[in-house]
PDB file of C-alpha atoms in Angstrom:
ATOM      1  CA  MET C   3    -176.693 -12.590 199.724  1.00 67.00           C
ATOM      2  CA  ASP C   4    -176.224 -15.826 197.910  1.00 79.00           C
ATOM      3  CA  PRO C   5    -172.609 -16.934 198.406  1.00 80.00           C
ATOM      4  CA  ARG C   6    -172.253 -17.811 194.723  1.00 78.00           C
ATOM      5  CA  LEU C   7    -173.466 -14.327 193.649  1.00 77.00           C
ATOM      6  CA  ALA C   8    -171.120 -12.667 196.122  1.00 78.00           C
ATOM      7  CA  GLN C   9    -168.218 -14.611 194.608  1.00 77.00           C
ATOM      8  CA  ILE C  10    -169.158 -13.348 191.111  1.00 76.00           C
ATOM      9  CA  TYR C  11    -169.332  -9.727 192.326  1.00 76.00           C
ATOM     10  CA  ASP C  12    -165.894 -10.035 193.859  1.00 79.00           C
ATOM     11  CA  GLY C  13    -164.482 -10.965 190.450  1.00 77.00           C
ATOM     12  CA  GLU C  14    -165.890  -7.876 188.668  1.00 75.00           C
ATOM     13  CA  ARG C  15    -163.709  -4.873 187.797  1.00 71.00           C
ATOM     14  CA  ARG C  16    -164.740  -1.941 189.895  1.00 70.00           C
ATOM     15  CA  MET C  17    -165.596   1.297 188.009  1.00 69.00           C
ATOM     16  CA  GLY C  18    -164.613   4.648 189.497  1.00 66.00           C
ATOM     17  CA  ASP C  19    -166.039   8.120 189.129  1.00 68.00           C
ATOM     18  CA  ARG C  20    -164.624  10.850 186.814  1.00 63.00           C
ATOM     19  CA  ASN C  21    -162.034  11.932 189.364  1.00 63.00           C
ATOM     20  CA  THR C  22    -160.518   8.496 189.779  1.00 63.00           C
ATOM     21  CA  VAL C  23    -160.673   7.695 186.050  1.00 62.00           C
ATOM     22  CA  LEU C  24    -159.269  10.988 184.685  1.00 61.00           C
ATOM     23  CA  ARG C  25    -157.092  12.221 187.523  1.00 58.00           C
ATOM     24  CA  GLY C  26    -156.450   9.340 189.805  1.00 60.00           C
ATOM     25  CA  ILE C  27    -157.157   9.453 193.478  1.00 60.00           C
ATOM     26  CA  LYS C  28    -155.365  12.804 193.851  1.00 63.00           C
ATOM     27  CA  PRO C  29    -156.967  15.789 192.035  1.00 64.00           C
ATOM     28  CA  THR C  30    -154.510  17.405 189.552  1.00 68.00           C
ATOM     29  CA  ASP C  31    -154.180  21.158 189.139  1.00 72.00           C
ATOM     30  CA  PHE C  32    -154.415  22.083 185.470  1.00 68.00           C
ATOM     31  CA  SER C  33    -154.341  25.860 186.010  1.00 74.00           C
ATOM     32  CA  HIS C  34    -150.909  26.181 184.386  1.00 74.00           C
ATOM     33  CA  ILE C  35    -152.513  25.153 181.092  1.00 76.00           C
ATOM     34  CA  ARG C  36    -154.488  28.394 181.155  1.00 76.00           C
ATOM     35  CA  LYS C  37    -151.267  30.411 180.848  1.00 73.00           C
ATOM     36  CA  LEU C  38    -150.162  28.412 177.822  1.00 76.00           C
ATOM     37  CA  ALA C  39    -153.560  28.657 176.176  1.00 76.00           C
ATOM     38  CA  SER C  40    -154.096  32.369 176.871  1.00 74.00           C
ATOM     39  CA  GLN C  41    -151.902  33.491 173.955  1.00 67.00           C
ATOM     40  CA  PHE C  42    -154.019  31.434 171.561  1.00 69.00           C
ATOM     41  CA  MET C  43    -157.339  32.327 173.124  1.00 70.00           C
ATOM     42  CA  ALA C  44    -156.532  36.053 172.882  1.00 64.00           C
ATOM     43  CA  ARG C  45    -156.293  35.757 169.100  1.00 57.00           C
ATOM     44  CA  LYS C  46    -159.654  34.087 168.775  1.00 51.00           C
ATOM     45  CA  PRO C  47    -162.121  36.515 167.116  1.00 55.00           C
ATOM     46  CA  THR C  48    -165.160  37.497 169.089  1.00 52.00           C
ATOM     47  CA  GLY C  49    -168.549  36.782 167.626  1.00 50.00           C
ATOM     48  CA  GLY C  50    -171.332  34.278 167.574  1.00 49.00           C
ATOM     49  CA  SER C  51    -171.176  30.541 167.947  1.00 48.00           C
ATOM     50  CA  GLY C  52    -170.148  30.191 164.306  1.00 48.00           C
ATOM     51  CA  ASP C  53    -166.989  32.252 164.928  1.00 49.00           C
ATOM     52  CA  ASN C  54    -166.197  30.196 168.018  1.00 51.00           C
ATOM     53  CA  ARG C  55    -166.551  26.943 166.136  1.00 49.00           C
ATOM     54  CA  SER C  56    -164.297  28.227 163.347  1.00 46.00           C
ATOM     55  CA  SER C  57    -161.629  29.314 165.828  1.00 46.00           C
ATOM     56  CA  THR C  58    -161.805  25.994 167.631  1.00 47.00           C
ATOM     57  CA  ASN C  59    -161.295  24.127 164.384  1.00 49.00           C
ATOM     58  CA  ILE C  60    -158.252  26.253 163.539  1.00 40.00           C
ATOM     59  CA  SER C  61    -156.671  25.859 166.973  1.00 47.00           C
ATOM     60  CA  ASN C  62    -157.209  22.104 166.885  1.00 51.00           C
ATOM     61  CA  ASN C  63    -155.658  21.743 163.418  1.00 51.00           C
ATOM     62  CA  PRO C  64    -151.864  22.069 163.540  1.00 48.00           C
ATOM     63  CA  SER C  65    -151.658  22.244 159.741  1.00 47.00           C
ATOM     64  CA  LEU C  66    -153.276  25.710 159.743  1.00 44.00           C
ATOM     65  CA  ALA C  67    -150.766  28.356 160.779  1.00 49.00           C
ATOM     66  CA  LEU C  68    -151.906  31.176 163.035  1.00 49.00           C
ATOM     67  CA  ASN C  69    -151.945  34.758 161.763  1.00 52.00           C
ATOM     68  CA  GLN C  70    -151.330  33.774 158.160  1.00 52.00           C
ATOM     69  CA  LYS C  71    -150.558  36.807 155.963  1.00 57.00           C
ATOM     70  CA  PRO C  72    -151.692  37.030 152.355  1.00 55.00           C
ATOM     71  CA  ALA C  73    -148.966  36.299 149.832  1.00 65.00           C
ATOM     72  CA  ARG C  74    -147.226  39.460 148.632  1.00 80.00           C
ATOM     73  CA  ARG C  75    -146.921  40.088 144.939  1.00 86.00           C
ATOM     74  CA  PRO C  76    -143.277  39.540 143.933  1.00 91.00           C
ATOM     75  CA  ASP C  77    -141.294  42.410 142.431  1.00 94.00           C
ATOM     76  CA  PRO C  78    -141.002  42.372 138.627  1.00 96.00           C
ATOM     77  CA  ILE C  79    -137.480  42.022 137.216  1.00 96.00           C
ATOM     78  CA  ILE C  80    -135.743  43.962 134.425  1.00 97.00           C
ATOM     79  CA  LEU C  81    -132.581  42.512 132.895  1.00 97.00           C
ATOM     80  CA  LEU C  82    -129.961  44.951 131.619  1.00 96.00           C
ATOM     81  CA  SER C  83    -127.315  44.095 129.056  1.00 95.00           C
ATOM     82  CA  PRO C  84    -123.906  43.307 130.593  1.00 93.00           C
ATOM     83  CA  SER C  85    -122.156  44.462 127.410  1.00 93.00           C
ATOM     84  CA  ALA C  86    -119.558  47.212 127.853  1.00 91.00           C
ATOM     85  CA  SER C  87    -121.031  48.919 124.772  1.00 92.00           C
ATOM     86  CA  SER C  88    -124.498  49.198 126.314  1.00 95.00           C
ATOM     87  CA  LEU C  89    -125.662  52.775 126.891  1.00 95.00           C
ATOM     88  CA  LEU C  90    -127.589  51.660 129.959  1.00 95.00           C
ATOM     89  CA  ARG C  91    -125.711  49.929 132.764  1.00 94.00           C
ATOM     90  CA  MET C  92    -126.215  49.485 136.488  1.00 93.00           C
ATOM     91  CA  SER C  93    -124.398  52.759 137.178  1.00 92.00           C
ATOM     92  CA  ASN C  94    -126.828  54.968 135.226  1.00 93.00           C
ATOM     93  CA  ALA C  95    -130.041  52.914 134.932  1.00 95.00           C
ATOM     94  CA  LYS C  96    -131.740  54.335 138.019  1.00 94.00           C
ATOM     95  CA  ALA C  97    -131.195  57.961 137.004  1.00 93.00           C
ATOM     96  CA  PHE C  98    -132.579  57.196 133.555  1.00 95.00           C
ATOM     97  CA  LEU C  99    -135.554  54.943 134.309  1.00 96.00           C
ATOM     98  CA  GLU C 100    -136.634  56.673 137.502  1.00 93.00           C
ATOM     99  CA  GLY C 101    -135.368  60.217 137.042  1.00 91.00           C
ATOM    100  CA  GLY C 102    -135.878  60.580 133.291  1.00 93.00           C
ATOM    101  CA  ARG C 103    -132.392  61.876 132.525  1.00 91.00           C
ATOM    102  CA  TYR C 104    -129.629  60.089 130.656  1.00 93.00           C
ATOM    103  CA  THR C 105    -126.026  60.197 131.854  1.00 91.00           C
ATOM    104  CA  PRO C 106    -123.276  57.926 130.531  1.00 91.00           C
ATOM    105  CA  PRO C 107    -122.308  54.880 132.633  1.00 91.00           C
ATOM    106  CA  ASP C 108    -119.207  55.275 134.748  1.00 86.00           C
ATOM    107  CA  HIS C 109    -116.423  52.779 135.397  1.00 75.00           C
ATOM    108  CA  SER C 110    -116.880  52.440 139.150  1.00 76.00           C
ATOM    109  CA  THR C 111    -117.793  49.088 140.670  1.00 75.00           C
ATOM    110  CA  PRO C 112    -121.559  48.848 140.077  1.00 76.00           C
ATOM    111  CA  PRO C 113    -124.014  47.211 142.472  1.00 84.00           C
ATOM    112  CA  THR C 114    -125.196  43.725 141.590  1.00 86.00           C
ATOM    113  CA  MET C 115    -128.838  44.721 142.018  1.00 91.00           C
ATOM    114  CA  LEU C 116    -130.854  47.927 141.902  1.00 93.00           C
ATOM    115  CA  ALA C 117    -134.459  48.838 142.674  1.00 94.00           C
ATOM    116  CA  VAL C 118    -136.471  51.484 140.831  1.00 95.00           C
ATOM    117  CA  SER C 119    -140.042  52.535 141.552  1.00 94.00           C
ATOM    118  CA  ARG C 120    -142.809  53.345 139.130  1.00 93.00           C
ATOM    119  CA  ILE C 121    -146.495  54.204 139.548  1.00 92.00           C
ATOM    120  CA  ILE C 122    -148.634  52.090 137.211  1.00 90.00           C
ATOM    121  CA  LYS C 123    -152.112  53.544 137.517  1.00 87.00           C
ATOM    122  CA  ASP C 124    -153.850  50.575 135.903  1.00 83.00           C
ATOM    123  CA  MET C 125    -152.476  48.266 138.595  1.00 85.00           C
ATOM    124  CA  ASP C 126    -152.112  50.391 141.724  1.00 85.00           C
ATOM    125  CA  PRO C 127    -152.623  54.155 141.487  1.00 86.00           C
ATOM    126  CA  ASN C 128    -151.755  54.720 145.148  1.00 87.00           C
ATOM    127  CA  ARG C 129    -148.542  52.761 145.605  1.00 90.00           C
ATOM    128  CA  PRO C 130    -145.472  52.579 143.347  1.00 92.00           C
ATOM    129  CA  ILE C 131    -144.360  49.189 142.068  1.00 93.00           C
ATOM    130  CA  ARG C 132    -140.760  48.254 142.763  1.00 94.00           C
ATOM    131  CA  PHE C 133    -138.758  46.823 139.869  1.00 96.00           C
ATOM    132  CA  ILE C 134    -135.540  44.868 140.431  1.00 95.00           C
ATOM    133  CA  LEU C 135    -132.703  45.559 137.977  1.00 96.00           C
ATOM    134  CA  VAL C 136    -129.907  43.035 137.381  1.00 95.00           C
ATOM    135  CA  GLU C 137    -127.447  42.476 134.542  1.00 93.00           C
ATOM    136  CA  GLY C 138    -127.537  38.682 134.458  1.00 91.00           C
ATOM    137  CA  PRO C 139    -129.605  35.680 135.569  1.00 93.00           C
ATOM    138  CA  GLU C 140    -126.706  33.798 137.187  1.00 90.00           C
ATOM    139  CA  ASN C 141    -128.410  33.834 140.600  1.00 88.00           C
ATOM    140  CA  PHE C 142    -131.904  33.159 139.262  1.00 92.00           C
ATOM    141  CA  LYS C 143    -134.146  30.459 140.621  1.00 91.00           C
ATOM    142  CA  PRO C 144    -136.329  28.860 137.909  1.00 91.00           C
ATOM    143  CA  GLU C 145    -139.435  30.716 139.092  1.00 92.00           C
ATOM    144  CA  TYR C 146    -137.700  34.086 138.759  1.00 94.00           C
ATOM    145  CA  TRP C 147    -138.186  33.957 134.999  1.00 95.00           C
ATOM    146  CA  ASN C 148    -141.931  34.414 135.527  1.00 94.00           C
ATOM    147  CA  ARG C 149    -141.107  37.819 137.017  1.00 95.00           C
ATOM    148  CA  VAL C 150    -138.987  39.121 134.124  1.00 96.00           C
ATOM    149  CA  VAL C 151    -140.874  41.923 132.373  1.00 96.00           C
ATOM    150  CA  ALA C 152    -138.177  43.468 130.157  1.00 97.00           C
ATOM    151  CA  VAL C 153    -134.735  42.744 128.723  1.00 97.00           C
ATOM    152  CA  PHE C 154    -132.399  45.476 127.471  1.00 98.00           C
ATOM    153  CA  THR C 155    -130.142  44.319 124.653  1.00 97.00           C
ATOM    154  CA  THR C 156    -127.425  45.631 122.366  1.00 95.00           C
ATOM    155  CA  GLY C 157    -128.139  42.916 119.801  1.00 94.00           C
ATOM    156  CA  GLN C 158    -125.248  40.646 120.821  1.00 94.00           C
ATOM    157  CA  ALA C 159    -126.393  37.011 120.949  1.00 92.00           C
ATOM    158  CA  TRP C 160    -123.923  35.975 123.679  1.00 95.00           C
ATOM    159  CA  GLN C 161    -126.047  37.912 126.167  1.00 96.00           C
ATOM    160  CA  PHE C 162    -128.688  35.159 126.061  1.00 96.00           C
ATOM    161  CA  LYS C 163    -126.471  32.077 126.582  1.00 94.00           C
ATOM    162  CA  SER C 164    -127.522  31.679 130.228  1.00 94.00           C
ATOM    163  CA  TYR C 165    -131.156  32.723 129.691  1.00 96.00           C
ATOM    164  CA  LYS C 166    -134.154  30.416 129.925  1.00 95.00           C
ATOM    165  CA  TRP C 167    -134.709  31.098 126.221  1.00 94.00           C
ATOM    166  CA  THR C 168    -131.332  31.238 124.502  1.00 95.00           C
ATOM    167  CA  ASN C 169    -132.891  32.052 121.140  1.00 95.00           C
ATOM    168  CA  PRO C 170    -133.621  35.822 121.202  1.00 95.00           C
ATOM    169  CA  VAL C 171    -136.566  35.494 118.832  1.00 94.00           C
ATOM    170  CA  GLU C 172    -138.188  33.021 121.248  1.00 95.00           C
ATOM    171  CA  LEU C 173    -137.161  35.118 124.274  1.00 95.00           C
ATOM    172  CA  PHE C 174    -138.922  38.222 123.009  1.00 95.00           C
ATOM    173  CA  LYS C 175    -142.134  36.309 122.444  1.00 93.00           C
ATOM    174  CA  HIS C 176    -142.359  36.137 126.240  1.00 93.00           C
ATOM    175  CA  VAL C 177    -140.589  39.294 127.412  1.00 95.00           C
ATOM    176  CA  GLN C 178    -140.549  42.904 126.243  1.00 96.00           C
ATOM    177  CA  GLY C 179    -137.236  43.758 124.600  1.00 97.00           C
ATOM    178  CA  VAL C 180    -135.625  47.221 124.610  1.00 97.00           C
ATOM    179  CA  TYR C 181    -132.738  48.543 122.538  1.00 97.00           C
ATOM    180  CA  LEU C 182    -131.321  51.943 123.491  1.00 97.00           C
ATOM    181  CA  GLY C 183    -129.088  53.719 120.979  1.00 96.00           C
ATOM    182  CA  TRP C 184    -127.957  57.191 119.917  1.00 95.00           C
ATOM    183  CA  ARG C 185    -130.354  59.421 118.055  1.00 93.00           C
ATOM    184  CA  GLY C 186    -129.545  59.534 114.346  1.00 92.00           C
ATOM    185  CA  GLU C 187    -128.020  56.025 114.302  1.00 93.00           C
ATOM    186  CA  GLN C 188    -129.817  52.931 113.010  1.00 94.00           C
ATOM    187  CA  PRO C 189    -130.231  49.932 115.356  1.00 94.00           C
ATOM    188  CA  PRO C 190    -128.020  46.946 114.460  1.00 94.00           C
ATOM    189  CA  GLU C 191    -129.420  44.477 111.959  1.00 95.00           C
ATOM    190  CA  SER C 192    -129.454  41.813 114.687  1.00 94.00           C
ATOM    191  CA  VAL C 193    -131.850  43.892 116.766  1.00 94.00           C
ATOM    192  CA  ARG C 194    -134.217  44.331 113.836  1.00 92.00           C
ATOM    193  CA  ALA C 195    -134.075  40.557 113.275  1.00 93.00           C
ATOM    194  CA  PHE C 196    -135.269  39.907 116.853  1.00 93.00           C
ATOM    195  CA  GLY C 197    -138.789  40.944 115.886  1.00 88.00           C
ATOM    196  CA  HIS C 198    -141.304  43.650 116.672  1.00 88.00           C
ATOM    197  CA  LYS C 199    -141.321  42.856 120.416  1.00 91.00           C
ATOM    198  CA  VAL C 200    -138.005  44.705 120.739  1.00 95.00           C
ATOM    199  CA  LEU C 201    -138.601  48.436 121.157  1.00 96.00           C
ATOM    200  CA  ALA C 202    -135.834  50.439 119.472  1.00 96.00           C
ATOM    201  CA  CYS C 203    -135.457  53.884 120.998  1.00 95.00           C
ATOM    202  CA  SER C 204    -132.704  56.466 121.039  1.00 95.00           C
ATOM    203  CA  VAL C 205    -131.394  59.332 123.136  1.00 94.00           C
ATOM    204  CA  GLU C 206    -129.447  62.414 122.196  1.00 92.00           C
ATOM    205  CA  LYS C 207    -125.706  61.871 122.135  1.00 90.00           C
ATOM    206  CA  TRP C 208    -123.994  62.802 125.353  1.00 86.00           C
ATOM    207  CA  ARG C 209    -122.311  66.177 125.428  1.00 81.00           C
ATOM    208  CA  ASP C 210    -120.139  67.659 128.127  1.00 75.00           C
ATOM    209  CA  PRO C 211    -122.437  69.683 130.437  1.00 72.00           C
ATOM    210  CA  GLY C 212    -119.937  72.526 130.170  1.00 71.00           C
ATOM    211  CA  GLN C 213    -120.651  72.938 126.463  1.00 73.00           C
ATOM    212  CA  PRO C 214    -123.261  75.517 125.410  1.00 70.00           C
ATOM    213  CA  GLY C 215    -126.705  73.988 124.980  1.00 65.00           C
ATOM    214  CA  ALA C 216    -125.702  70.610 126.413  1.00 67.00           C
ATOM    215  CA  GLU C 217    -128.447  70.561 129.029  1.00 73.00           C
ATOM    216  CA  GLN C 218    -131.125  71.643 126.544  1.00 73.00           C
ATOM    217  CA  SER C 219    -130.388  68.546 124.466  1.00 74.00           C
ATOM    218  CA  ARG C 220    -131.521  66.317 127.327  1.00 84.00           C
ATOM    219  CA  TRP C 221    -135.156  67.411 127.363  1.00 86.00           C
ATOM    220  CA  ARG C 222    -136.167  64.435 125.205  1.00 90.00           C
ATOM    221  CA  ASP C 223    -134.798  61.883 127.686  1.00 94.00           C
ATOM    222  CA  ARG C 224    -138.017  61.765 129.678  1.00 94.00           C
ATOM    223  CA  GLU C 225    -140.022  61.230 126.494  1.00 94.00           C
ATOM    224  CA  VAL C 226    -137.858  58.212 125.675  1.00 96.00           C
ATOM    225  CA  VAL C 227    -138.199  56.845 129.213  1.00 96.00           C
ATOM    226  CA  GLU C 228    -141.989  57.144 129.067  1.00 96.00           C
ATOM    227  CA  SER C 229    -142.091  55.207 125.786  1.00 96.00           C
ATOM    228  CA  ILE C 230    -140.050  52.411 127.395  1.00 97.00           C
ATOM    229  CA  TRP C 231    -142.309  52.225 130.443  1.00 96.00           C
ATOM    230  CA  LYS C 232    -145.399  52.271 128.233  1.00 95.00           C
ATOM    231  CA  ALA C 233    -144.165  49.169 126.396  1.00 96.00           C
ATOM    232  CA  VAL C 234    -143.171  47.421 129.633  1.00 96.00           C
ATOM    233  CA  GLU C 235    -146.528  48.133 131.271  1.00 94.00           C
ATOM    234  CA  ALA C 236    -148.465  46.901 128.243  1.00 94.00           C
ATOM    235  CA  ASN C 237    -146.517  43.641 128.326  1.00 93.00           C
ATOM    236  CA  MET C 238    -147.157  43.278 132.066  1.00 93.00           C
ATOM    237  CA  ARG C 239    -150.888  43.671 131.653  1.00 91.00           C
ATOM    238  CA  ALA C 240    -150.905  41.153 128.811  1.00 91.00           C
ATOM    239  CA  ARG C 241    -149.005  38.638 130.942  1.00 91.00           C
ATOM    240  CA  GLY C 242    -151.380  38.881 133.903  1.00 90.00           C
ATOM    241  CA  TRP C 243    -149.705  41.269 136.340  1.00 91.00           C
ATOM    242  CA  ARG C 244    -152.232  42.713 138.755  1.00 89.00           C
ATOM    243  CA  LYS C 245    -152.242  44.820 141.909  1.00 85.00           C
ATOM    244  CA  ASP C 246    -151.961  41.790 144.167  1.00 85.00           C
ATOM    245  CA  ALA C 247    -150.896  39.018 141.774  1.00 84.00           C
ATOM    246  CA  ALA C 248    -148.136  38.040 139.372  1.00 86.00           C
ATOM    247  CA  PRO C 249    -148.244  35.544 136.508  1.00 86.00           C
ATOM    248  CA  THR C 250    -147.307  31.968 137.358  1.00 84.00           C
ATOM    249  CA  SER C 251    -145.932  31.440 133.885  1.00 83.00           C
ATOM    250  CA  ILE C 252    -144.841  33.624 130.977  1.00 80.00           C
TER     251      ILE C 252
END
């Protein structure tokens, strides 16, 4: 060989094969990677090459979480009046709205939150919808207001001071209002001034169960409850509540 050419060859960088380039001179055992990857590979759906390509793209993209579950529809919220004069409080709301029977509120320490269930056939005929009952929005996050479907009121304006809409007329443009009073008594003038979106309904005055005919006077309670739910459900449908979705704004 020409001495000059041999000198040039000696100055070249020598290229190795795949073992020396990727693993060095000593072969490396990557079998432990199989154990780490097995939990991900087991979740990969079986199918054609299209399914394999889709799974590969997901596993290679850290921004796509594995086993993502569809978002659950949030529970609608009903606000009760915190007024001591309200006929419906946390202590008797469940028996009335879910059981269809009115009993007067007691003076025990009430829970801060209740849940009642109701089948709404237009939305989900097979599974009851859970409604959350609270007396005030003090612990509300801003987005919770999109879940409010009804507000019970006695007509006292101070109830709305901490609401998103402090003006009751504006409030009841967005939310169904309910006033519950005694049968034979007119709703307060303030309630009538709130507008037609406040449903005024009444129950028979409470009588001691030991009195003759007391229980027979309660047969209309369920009729009143059904009229309340009918108004609430109509408002929900108008606002965009569906089987698997809730409105993003009311």
